[in-house]
Coordinates of C-alpha atoms in Angstrom, one line a residue:
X1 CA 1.0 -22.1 -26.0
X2 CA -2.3 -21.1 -25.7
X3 CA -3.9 -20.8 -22.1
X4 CA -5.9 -23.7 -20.6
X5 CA -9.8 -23.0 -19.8
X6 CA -9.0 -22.4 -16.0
X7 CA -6.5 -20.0 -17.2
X8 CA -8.7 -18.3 -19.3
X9 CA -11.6 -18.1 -16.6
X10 CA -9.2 -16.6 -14.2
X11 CA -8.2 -14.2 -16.7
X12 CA -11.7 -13.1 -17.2
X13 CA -12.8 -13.0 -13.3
X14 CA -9.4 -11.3 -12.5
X15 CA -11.1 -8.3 -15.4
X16 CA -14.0 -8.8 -13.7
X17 CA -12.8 -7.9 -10.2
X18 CA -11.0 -4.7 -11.4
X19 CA -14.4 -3.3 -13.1
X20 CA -15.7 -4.0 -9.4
X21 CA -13.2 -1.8 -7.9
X22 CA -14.4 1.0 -10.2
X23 CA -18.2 0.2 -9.4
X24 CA -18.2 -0.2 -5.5
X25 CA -19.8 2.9 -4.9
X26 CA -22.9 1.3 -7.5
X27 CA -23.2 -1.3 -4.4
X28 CA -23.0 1.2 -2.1
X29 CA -26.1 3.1 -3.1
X30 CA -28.1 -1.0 -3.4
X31 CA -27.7 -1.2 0.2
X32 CA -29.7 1.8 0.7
X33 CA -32.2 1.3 -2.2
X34 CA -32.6 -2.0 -1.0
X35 CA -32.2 -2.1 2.8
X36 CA -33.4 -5.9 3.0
X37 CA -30.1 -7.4 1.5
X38 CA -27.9 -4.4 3.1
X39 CA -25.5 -6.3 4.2
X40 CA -24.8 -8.3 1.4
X41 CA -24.4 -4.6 -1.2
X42 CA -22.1 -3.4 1.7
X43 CA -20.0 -6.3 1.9
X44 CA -19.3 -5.7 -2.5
X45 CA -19.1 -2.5 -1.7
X46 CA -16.2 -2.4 0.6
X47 CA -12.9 -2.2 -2.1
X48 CA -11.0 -4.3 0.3
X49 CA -13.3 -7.7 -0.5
X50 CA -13.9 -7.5 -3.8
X51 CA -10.2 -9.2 -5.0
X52 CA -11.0 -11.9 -1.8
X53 CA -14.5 -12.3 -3.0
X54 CA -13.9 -13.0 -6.7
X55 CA -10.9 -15.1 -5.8
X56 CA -13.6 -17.4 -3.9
X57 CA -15.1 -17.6 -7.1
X58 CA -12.4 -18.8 -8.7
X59 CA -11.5 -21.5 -5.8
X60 CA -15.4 -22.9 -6.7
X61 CA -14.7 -23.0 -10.3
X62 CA -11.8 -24.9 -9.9
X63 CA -13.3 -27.6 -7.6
X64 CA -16.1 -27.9 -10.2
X65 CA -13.9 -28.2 -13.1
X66 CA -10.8 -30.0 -11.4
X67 CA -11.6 -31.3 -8.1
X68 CA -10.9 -30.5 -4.9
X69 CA -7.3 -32.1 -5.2
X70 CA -6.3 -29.8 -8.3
X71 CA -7.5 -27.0 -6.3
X72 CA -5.6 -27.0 -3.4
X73 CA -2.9 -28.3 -4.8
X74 CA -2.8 -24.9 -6.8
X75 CA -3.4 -22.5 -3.3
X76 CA -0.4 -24.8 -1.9
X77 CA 2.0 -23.6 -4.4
X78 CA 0.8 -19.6 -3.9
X79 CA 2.8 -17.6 -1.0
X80 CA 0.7 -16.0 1.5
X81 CA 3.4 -14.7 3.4
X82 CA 3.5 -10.7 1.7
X83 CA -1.1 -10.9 3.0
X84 CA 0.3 -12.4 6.7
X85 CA 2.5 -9.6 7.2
X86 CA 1.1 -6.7 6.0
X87 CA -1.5 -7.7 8.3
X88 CA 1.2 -8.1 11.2
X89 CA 2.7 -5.0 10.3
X90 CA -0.5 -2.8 10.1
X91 CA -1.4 -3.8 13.7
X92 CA 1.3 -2.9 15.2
X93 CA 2.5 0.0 13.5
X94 CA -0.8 1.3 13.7
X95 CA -1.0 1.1 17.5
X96 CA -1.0 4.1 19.9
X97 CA 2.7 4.4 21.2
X98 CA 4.0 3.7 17.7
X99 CA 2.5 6.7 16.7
X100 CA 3.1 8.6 19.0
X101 CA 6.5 7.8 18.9
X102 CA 6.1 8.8 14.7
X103 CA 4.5 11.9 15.5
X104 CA 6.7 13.1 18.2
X105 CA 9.5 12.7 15.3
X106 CA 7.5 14.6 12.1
X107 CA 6.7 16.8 14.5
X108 CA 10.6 17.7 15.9
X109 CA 11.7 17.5 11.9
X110 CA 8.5 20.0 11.2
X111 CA 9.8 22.7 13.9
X112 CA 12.8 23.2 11.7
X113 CA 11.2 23.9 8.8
X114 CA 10.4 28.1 9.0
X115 CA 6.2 27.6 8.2
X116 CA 3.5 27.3 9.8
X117 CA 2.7 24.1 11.9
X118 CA -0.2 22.7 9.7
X119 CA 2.1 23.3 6.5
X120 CA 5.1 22.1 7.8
X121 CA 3.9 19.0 9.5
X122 CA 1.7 18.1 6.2
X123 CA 5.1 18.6 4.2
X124 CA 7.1 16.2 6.8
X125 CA 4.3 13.4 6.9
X126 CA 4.4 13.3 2.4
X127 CA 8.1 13.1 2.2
X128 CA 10.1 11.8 5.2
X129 CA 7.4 9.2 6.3
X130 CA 7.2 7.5 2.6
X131 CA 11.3 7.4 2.5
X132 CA 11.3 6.0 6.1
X133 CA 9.5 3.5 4.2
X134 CA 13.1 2.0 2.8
X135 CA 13.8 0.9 6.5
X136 CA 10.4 0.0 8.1
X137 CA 9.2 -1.1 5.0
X138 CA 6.5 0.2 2.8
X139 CA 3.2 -1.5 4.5
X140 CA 4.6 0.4 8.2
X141 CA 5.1 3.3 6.3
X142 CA 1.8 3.5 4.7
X143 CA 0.1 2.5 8.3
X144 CA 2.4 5.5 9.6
X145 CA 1.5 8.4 7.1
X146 CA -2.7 7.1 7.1
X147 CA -2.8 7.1 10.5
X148 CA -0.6 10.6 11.0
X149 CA -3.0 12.0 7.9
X150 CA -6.2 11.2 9.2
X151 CA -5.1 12.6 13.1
X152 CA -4.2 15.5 11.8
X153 CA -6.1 16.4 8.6
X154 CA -8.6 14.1 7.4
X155 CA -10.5 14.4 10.4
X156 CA -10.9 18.0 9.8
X157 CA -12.5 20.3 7.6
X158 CA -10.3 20.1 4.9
X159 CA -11.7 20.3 1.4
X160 CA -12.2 17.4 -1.2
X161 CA -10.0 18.5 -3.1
X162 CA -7.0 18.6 -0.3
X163 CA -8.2 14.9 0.4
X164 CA -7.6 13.2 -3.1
X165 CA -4.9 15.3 -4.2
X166 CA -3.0 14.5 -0.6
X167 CA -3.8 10.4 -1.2
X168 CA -2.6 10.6 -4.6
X169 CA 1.2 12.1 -3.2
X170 CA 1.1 9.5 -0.5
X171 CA 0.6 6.5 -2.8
X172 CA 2.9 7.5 -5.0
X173 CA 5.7 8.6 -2.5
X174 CA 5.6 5.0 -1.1
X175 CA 5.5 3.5 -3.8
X176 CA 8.8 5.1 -4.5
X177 CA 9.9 5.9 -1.4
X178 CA 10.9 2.6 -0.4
X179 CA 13.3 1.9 -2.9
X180 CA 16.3 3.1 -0.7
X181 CA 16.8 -0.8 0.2
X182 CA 16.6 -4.0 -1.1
X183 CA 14.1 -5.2 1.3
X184 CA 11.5 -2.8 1.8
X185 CA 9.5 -2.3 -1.5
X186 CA 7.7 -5.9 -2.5
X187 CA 8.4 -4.7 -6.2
X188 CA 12.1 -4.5 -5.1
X189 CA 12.2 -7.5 -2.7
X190 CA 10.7 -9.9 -5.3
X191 CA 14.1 -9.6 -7.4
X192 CA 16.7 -8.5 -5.8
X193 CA 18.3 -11.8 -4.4
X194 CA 18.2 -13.2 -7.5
X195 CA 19.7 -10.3 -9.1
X196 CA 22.1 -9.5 -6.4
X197 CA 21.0 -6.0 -5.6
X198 CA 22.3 -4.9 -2.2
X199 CA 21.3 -1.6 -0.6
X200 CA 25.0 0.2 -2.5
X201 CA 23.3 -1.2 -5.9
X202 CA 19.8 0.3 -4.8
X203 CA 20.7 3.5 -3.1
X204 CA 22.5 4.5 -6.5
X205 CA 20.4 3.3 -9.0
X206 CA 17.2 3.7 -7.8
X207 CA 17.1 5.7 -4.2
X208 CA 18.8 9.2 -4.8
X209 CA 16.4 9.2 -8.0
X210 CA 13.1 8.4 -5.7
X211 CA 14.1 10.8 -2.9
X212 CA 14.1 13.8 -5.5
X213 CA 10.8 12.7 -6.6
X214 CA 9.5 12.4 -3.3
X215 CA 10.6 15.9 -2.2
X216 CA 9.3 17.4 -5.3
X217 CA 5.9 15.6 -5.1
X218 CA 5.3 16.7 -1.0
X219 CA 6.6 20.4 -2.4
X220 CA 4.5 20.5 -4.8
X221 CA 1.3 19.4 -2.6
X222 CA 2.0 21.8 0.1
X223 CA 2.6 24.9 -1.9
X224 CA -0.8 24.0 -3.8
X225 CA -2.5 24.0 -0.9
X226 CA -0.6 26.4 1.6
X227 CA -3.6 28.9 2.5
X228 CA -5.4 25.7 3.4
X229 CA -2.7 24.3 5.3
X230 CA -1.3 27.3 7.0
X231 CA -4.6 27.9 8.5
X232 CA -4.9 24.6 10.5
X233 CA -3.5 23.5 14.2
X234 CA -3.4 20.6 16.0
X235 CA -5.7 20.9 19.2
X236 CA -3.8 19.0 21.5
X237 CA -6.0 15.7 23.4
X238 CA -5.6 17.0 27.3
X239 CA -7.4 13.7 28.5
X240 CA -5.3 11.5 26.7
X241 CA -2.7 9.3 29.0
X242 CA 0.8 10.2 27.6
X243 CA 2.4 6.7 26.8
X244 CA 6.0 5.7 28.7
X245 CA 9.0 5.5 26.6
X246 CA 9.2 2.2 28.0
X247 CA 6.4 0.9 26.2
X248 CA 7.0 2.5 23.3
X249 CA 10.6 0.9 23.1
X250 CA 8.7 -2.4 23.5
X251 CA 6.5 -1.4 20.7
X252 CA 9.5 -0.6 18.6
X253 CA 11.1 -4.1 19.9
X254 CA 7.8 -5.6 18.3
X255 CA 8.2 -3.8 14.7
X256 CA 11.6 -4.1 14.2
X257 CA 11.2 -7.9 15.0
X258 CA 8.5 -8.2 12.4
X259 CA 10.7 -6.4 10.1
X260 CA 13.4 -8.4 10.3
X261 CA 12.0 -11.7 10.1
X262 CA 9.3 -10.5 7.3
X263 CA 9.9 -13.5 5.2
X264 CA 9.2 -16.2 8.3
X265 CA 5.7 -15.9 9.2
X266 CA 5.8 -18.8 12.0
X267 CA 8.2 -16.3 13.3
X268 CA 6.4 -13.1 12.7
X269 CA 2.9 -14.2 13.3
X270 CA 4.5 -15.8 16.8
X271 CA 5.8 -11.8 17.5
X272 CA 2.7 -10.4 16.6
X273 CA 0.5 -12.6 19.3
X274 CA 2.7 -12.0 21.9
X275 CA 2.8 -8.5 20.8
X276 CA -1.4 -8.8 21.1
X277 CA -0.5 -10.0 24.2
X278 CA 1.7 -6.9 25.6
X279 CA -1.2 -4.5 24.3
X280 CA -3.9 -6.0 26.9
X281 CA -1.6 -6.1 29.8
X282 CA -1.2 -2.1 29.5
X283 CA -4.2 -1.4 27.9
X284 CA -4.4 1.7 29.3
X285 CA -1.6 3.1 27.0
X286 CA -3.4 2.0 23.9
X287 CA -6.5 2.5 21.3
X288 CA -8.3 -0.7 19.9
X289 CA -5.9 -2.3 17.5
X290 CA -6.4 -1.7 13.7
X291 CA -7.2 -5.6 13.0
X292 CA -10.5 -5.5 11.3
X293 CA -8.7 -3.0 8.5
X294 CA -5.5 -5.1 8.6
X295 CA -7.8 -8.4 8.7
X296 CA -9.5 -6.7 5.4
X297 CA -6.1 -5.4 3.5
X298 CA -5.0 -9.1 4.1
X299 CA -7.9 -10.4 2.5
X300 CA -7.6 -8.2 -0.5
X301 CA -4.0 -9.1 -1.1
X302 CA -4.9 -13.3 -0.5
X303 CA -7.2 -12.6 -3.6
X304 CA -4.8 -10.5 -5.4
X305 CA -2.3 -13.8 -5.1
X306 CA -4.8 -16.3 -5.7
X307 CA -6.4 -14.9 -8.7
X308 CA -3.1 -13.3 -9.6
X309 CA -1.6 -16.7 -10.3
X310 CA -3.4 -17.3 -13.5
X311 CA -2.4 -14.3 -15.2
X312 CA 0.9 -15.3 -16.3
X313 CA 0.1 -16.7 -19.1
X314 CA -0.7 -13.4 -21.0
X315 CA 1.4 -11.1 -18.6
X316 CA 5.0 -12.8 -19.3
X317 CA 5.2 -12.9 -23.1
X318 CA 3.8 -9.8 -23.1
X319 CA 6.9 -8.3 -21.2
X320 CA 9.2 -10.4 -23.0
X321 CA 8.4 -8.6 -26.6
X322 CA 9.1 -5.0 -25.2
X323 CA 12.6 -3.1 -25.2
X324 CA 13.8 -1.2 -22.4
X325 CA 11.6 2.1 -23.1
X326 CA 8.4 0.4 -23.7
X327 CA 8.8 -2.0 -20.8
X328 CA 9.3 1.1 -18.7
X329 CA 6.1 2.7 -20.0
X330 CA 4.3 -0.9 -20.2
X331 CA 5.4 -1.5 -16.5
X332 CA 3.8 1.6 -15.2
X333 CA 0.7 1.4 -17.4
X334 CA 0.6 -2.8 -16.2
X335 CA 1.0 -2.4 -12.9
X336 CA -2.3 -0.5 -12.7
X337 CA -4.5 -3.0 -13.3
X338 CA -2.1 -5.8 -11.5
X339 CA -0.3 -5.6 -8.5
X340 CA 3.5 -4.5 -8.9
X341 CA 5.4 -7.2 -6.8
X342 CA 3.4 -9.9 -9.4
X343 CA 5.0 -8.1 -12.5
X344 CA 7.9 -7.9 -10.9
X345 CA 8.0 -11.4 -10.3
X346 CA 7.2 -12.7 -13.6
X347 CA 9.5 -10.3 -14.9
X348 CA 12.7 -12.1 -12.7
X349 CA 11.2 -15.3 -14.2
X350 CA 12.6 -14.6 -17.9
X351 CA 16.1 -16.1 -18.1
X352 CA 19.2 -13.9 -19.5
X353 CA 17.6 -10.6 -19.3
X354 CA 19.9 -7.7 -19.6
X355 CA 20.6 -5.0 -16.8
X356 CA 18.2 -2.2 -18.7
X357 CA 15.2 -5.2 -18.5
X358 CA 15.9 -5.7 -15.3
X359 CA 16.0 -1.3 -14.4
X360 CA 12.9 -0.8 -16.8
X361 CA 10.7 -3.2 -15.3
X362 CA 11.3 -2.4 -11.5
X363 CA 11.5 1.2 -12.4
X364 CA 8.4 1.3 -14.1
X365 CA 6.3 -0.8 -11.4
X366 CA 7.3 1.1 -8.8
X367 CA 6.8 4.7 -10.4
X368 CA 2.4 3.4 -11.5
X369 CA 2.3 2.5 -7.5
X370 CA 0.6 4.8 -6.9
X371 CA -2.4 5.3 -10.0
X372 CA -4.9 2.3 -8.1
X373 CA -5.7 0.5 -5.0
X374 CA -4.3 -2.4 -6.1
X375 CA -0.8 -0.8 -8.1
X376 CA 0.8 -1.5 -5.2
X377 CA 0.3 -3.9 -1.8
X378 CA 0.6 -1.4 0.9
X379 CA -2.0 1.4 -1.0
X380 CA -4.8 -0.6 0.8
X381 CA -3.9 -0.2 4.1
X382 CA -4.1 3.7 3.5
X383 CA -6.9 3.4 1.8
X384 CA -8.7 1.2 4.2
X385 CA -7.7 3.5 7.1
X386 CA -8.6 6.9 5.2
X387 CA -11.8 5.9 3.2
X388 CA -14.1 6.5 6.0
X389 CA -13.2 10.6 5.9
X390 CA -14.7 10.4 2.2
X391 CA -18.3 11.6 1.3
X392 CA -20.5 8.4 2.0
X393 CA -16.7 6.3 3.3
X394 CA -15.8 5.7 0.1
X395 CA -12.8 6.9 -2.6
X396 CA -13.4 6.9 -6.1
X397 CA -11.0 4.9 -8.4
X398 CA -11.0 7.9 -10.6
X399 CA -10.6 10.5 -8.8
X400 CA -7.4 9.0 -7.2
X401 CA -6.3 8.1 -10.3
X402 CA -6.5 11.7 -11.5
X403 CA -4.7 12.8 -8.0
X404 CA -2.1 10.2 -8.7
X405 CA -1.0 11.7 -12.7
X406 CA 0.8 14.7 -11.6
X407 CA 3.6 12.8 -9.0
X408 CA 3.8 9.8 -11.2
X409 CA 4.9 12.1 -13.8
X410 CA 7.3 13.3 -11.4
X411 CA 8.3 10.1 -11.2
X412 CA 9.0 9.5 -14.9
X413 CA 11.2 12.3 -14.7
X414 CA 13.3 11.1 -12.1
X415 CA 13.6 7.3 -13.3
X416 CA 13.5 7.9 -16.8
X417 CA 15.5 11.2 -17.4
X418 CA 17.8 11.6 -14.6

């Protein structure tokens, strides 16, 4: 069938708005040529807006062309839920006593690794943090590792080089990390009722194969960059109140509970006010909460969905002519330029599709994860917390796309070979 002209508009915008994640930093330098419309040049130039942004457009050409009934009715039938709580999960696993509660454990894990602090922690924060991912889920993870990375290192004097080629490793390692569980990697959670995989099917199909990557990608970093890492240490915040462990179990309370009920927003967005809440009434024991970024990372996704929606016309037959070997390499090379849960999704759509499909198409969206901002949905809470340690806040597509090659190779190996 061929698609209709809505179809084909939101085809072209959603092209559109992945050239403008490769040209933010062109909007960047506007708003200093031209001061008087700053705000407008910053705004296009923040990676974060520009899938909300072009999805506005495409909500305006819809009521133009179809009315305002035909338009909603098509935002009706999208789920919000995976933008709601990666927001949820971002703000509170990016507040002060869970982080301190993750630091105090990379840090105990670090001390029994024989080399220096700066090496060992930066070797604990790539690979444990990513495969605590299978259990906290890939969004907390991500907020985790940003937050631990940009505490520790980013804010530093670390060289450019250290910056991409650390960003690259994390996206990758979550991307893959969190495929221990059925629940945890969007990818992953997007099939796996309807397939029946349960965390048995998962841990020895997919997860034994991921943690080897994972451990072979932070390796890999750390012994690259071991003079540079060996060198630093953490200076220690003397002024800084130490939080109780009873607020930090709260804390925990709070992201476990927003784990759990991950697929009932009334439920989760009802945990994360009162968890809002609990933050002002011992304020002392916290930093400003992270919602303008999660607010942002939200706002990418909801574009991702909306405009996503109208790509399934080309995406699905596309998948459906591949074997299991070019789906794989399809799937990695796809998920790229789309987000990795949507492929996935289409994918389970297809009807009798045989168990190597069904490996070769999750396999192959989680291993490209990692290659852009929007591979995967948790990559742009890291990126949103980690872009402003860049030169001029910003991180080129390309040069985390070259950062990201080398562990998604790693990652062929593993899924592909092993």
């Amino acid at each position: 069938m061929s698609p209709t002209s809505i179809e084909t508009i939101g085809a072209i915008l959603f092209g559109i708005a992945l050239i403008h994640t490769f040209s933010t930093k062109f909007f960047e330098r506007l708003a200093h040529s031209r001061p008087a419309h700053a705000g407008i040049w910053h705004f296009l130039g923040e990676v974060e807006a520009v899938f909300g942004f072009w999805a506005m457009i495409l909500v305006v050409v819809m009521l133009i062309i179809e009315g305002k009934e035909a338009a909603t009715t098509y935002l009706d039938g999208q789920s919000f839920i995976e933008p709601m709580f990666v927001f949820a999960i971002m703000v509170i696993a990016g507040s002060r006593p869970i982080l301190q509660f993750a630091m105090i454990c990379v840090k105990t894990i670090a001390q029994r690794i024989p080399w220096p602090e700066g090496k060992a922690f930066y070797f604990v924060t790539l690979s444990f943090v990513p495969l605590l991912g299978s259990f906290i889920t890939e969004p907390a993870a991500m907020t985790l590792a940003g937050l631990i990375l940009l505490q520790r290192y980013y804010s530093k004097e670390i060289s450019t080089q250290l910056k991409y080629v650390t960003l690259g490793v994390l996206f990758v390692n979550i991307s893959i990390g969190g495929t221990m569980t059925p629940f945890a990697a969007p990818p992953v959670l997007m099939v796996a009722g309807k397939w029946g995989w349960d965390t048995t099917f998962m841990l020895t199909t997919f997860g034994w194969k991921a943690a080897l990557a994972v451990l072979v990608n932070a390796l890999a970093a750390t012994i690259l960059f071991q003079r540079e890492l060996s060198k630093m240490r953490n200076e220690e915040d003397s002024t800084r109140i130490e939080v109780p462990f009873p607020v930090v179990l709260v804390h925990l309370v709070f992201l476990i509970g927003v784990v759990v009920f991950a697929h009932h927003p009334i439920v989760f967005i009802g945990l994360l006010l009162f968890f809002i809440g609990f933050t002002h009434a011992y304020e002392r024991y916290q930093d400003p909460l992270i919602l303008r970024e999660g607010l942002m990372v939200g706002f990418f996704l909801a574009g991702l969905v909306v405009l996503g929606g109208y790509q399934k016309w080309w995406l699905q037959p596309l998948l459906t002519d591949m074997d299991s070997t070019t789906l794989y390499f399809g799937a990695t090379l796809l998920t790229a330029v789309t987000d990795n849960a949507a492929l996935t999704y289409l994918g389970s759509l297809i009807e009798g599709t045989s168990t190597e499909f069904r490996y070769a198409l999750v396999a192959g969206a989680v291993t490209g994860g990692g290659l852009t901002v929007i591979a995967n949905a948790p990559n742009p809470a890291g990126f949103s917390i980690l872009k402003g340690s860049f030169k001029d806040g910003a991180i080129h597509p390309l040069g985390l796309l070259a950062a990201a090659l080398p562990p998604t190779f790693v990652a062929i190996l593993a899924f592909q070979w092993l």
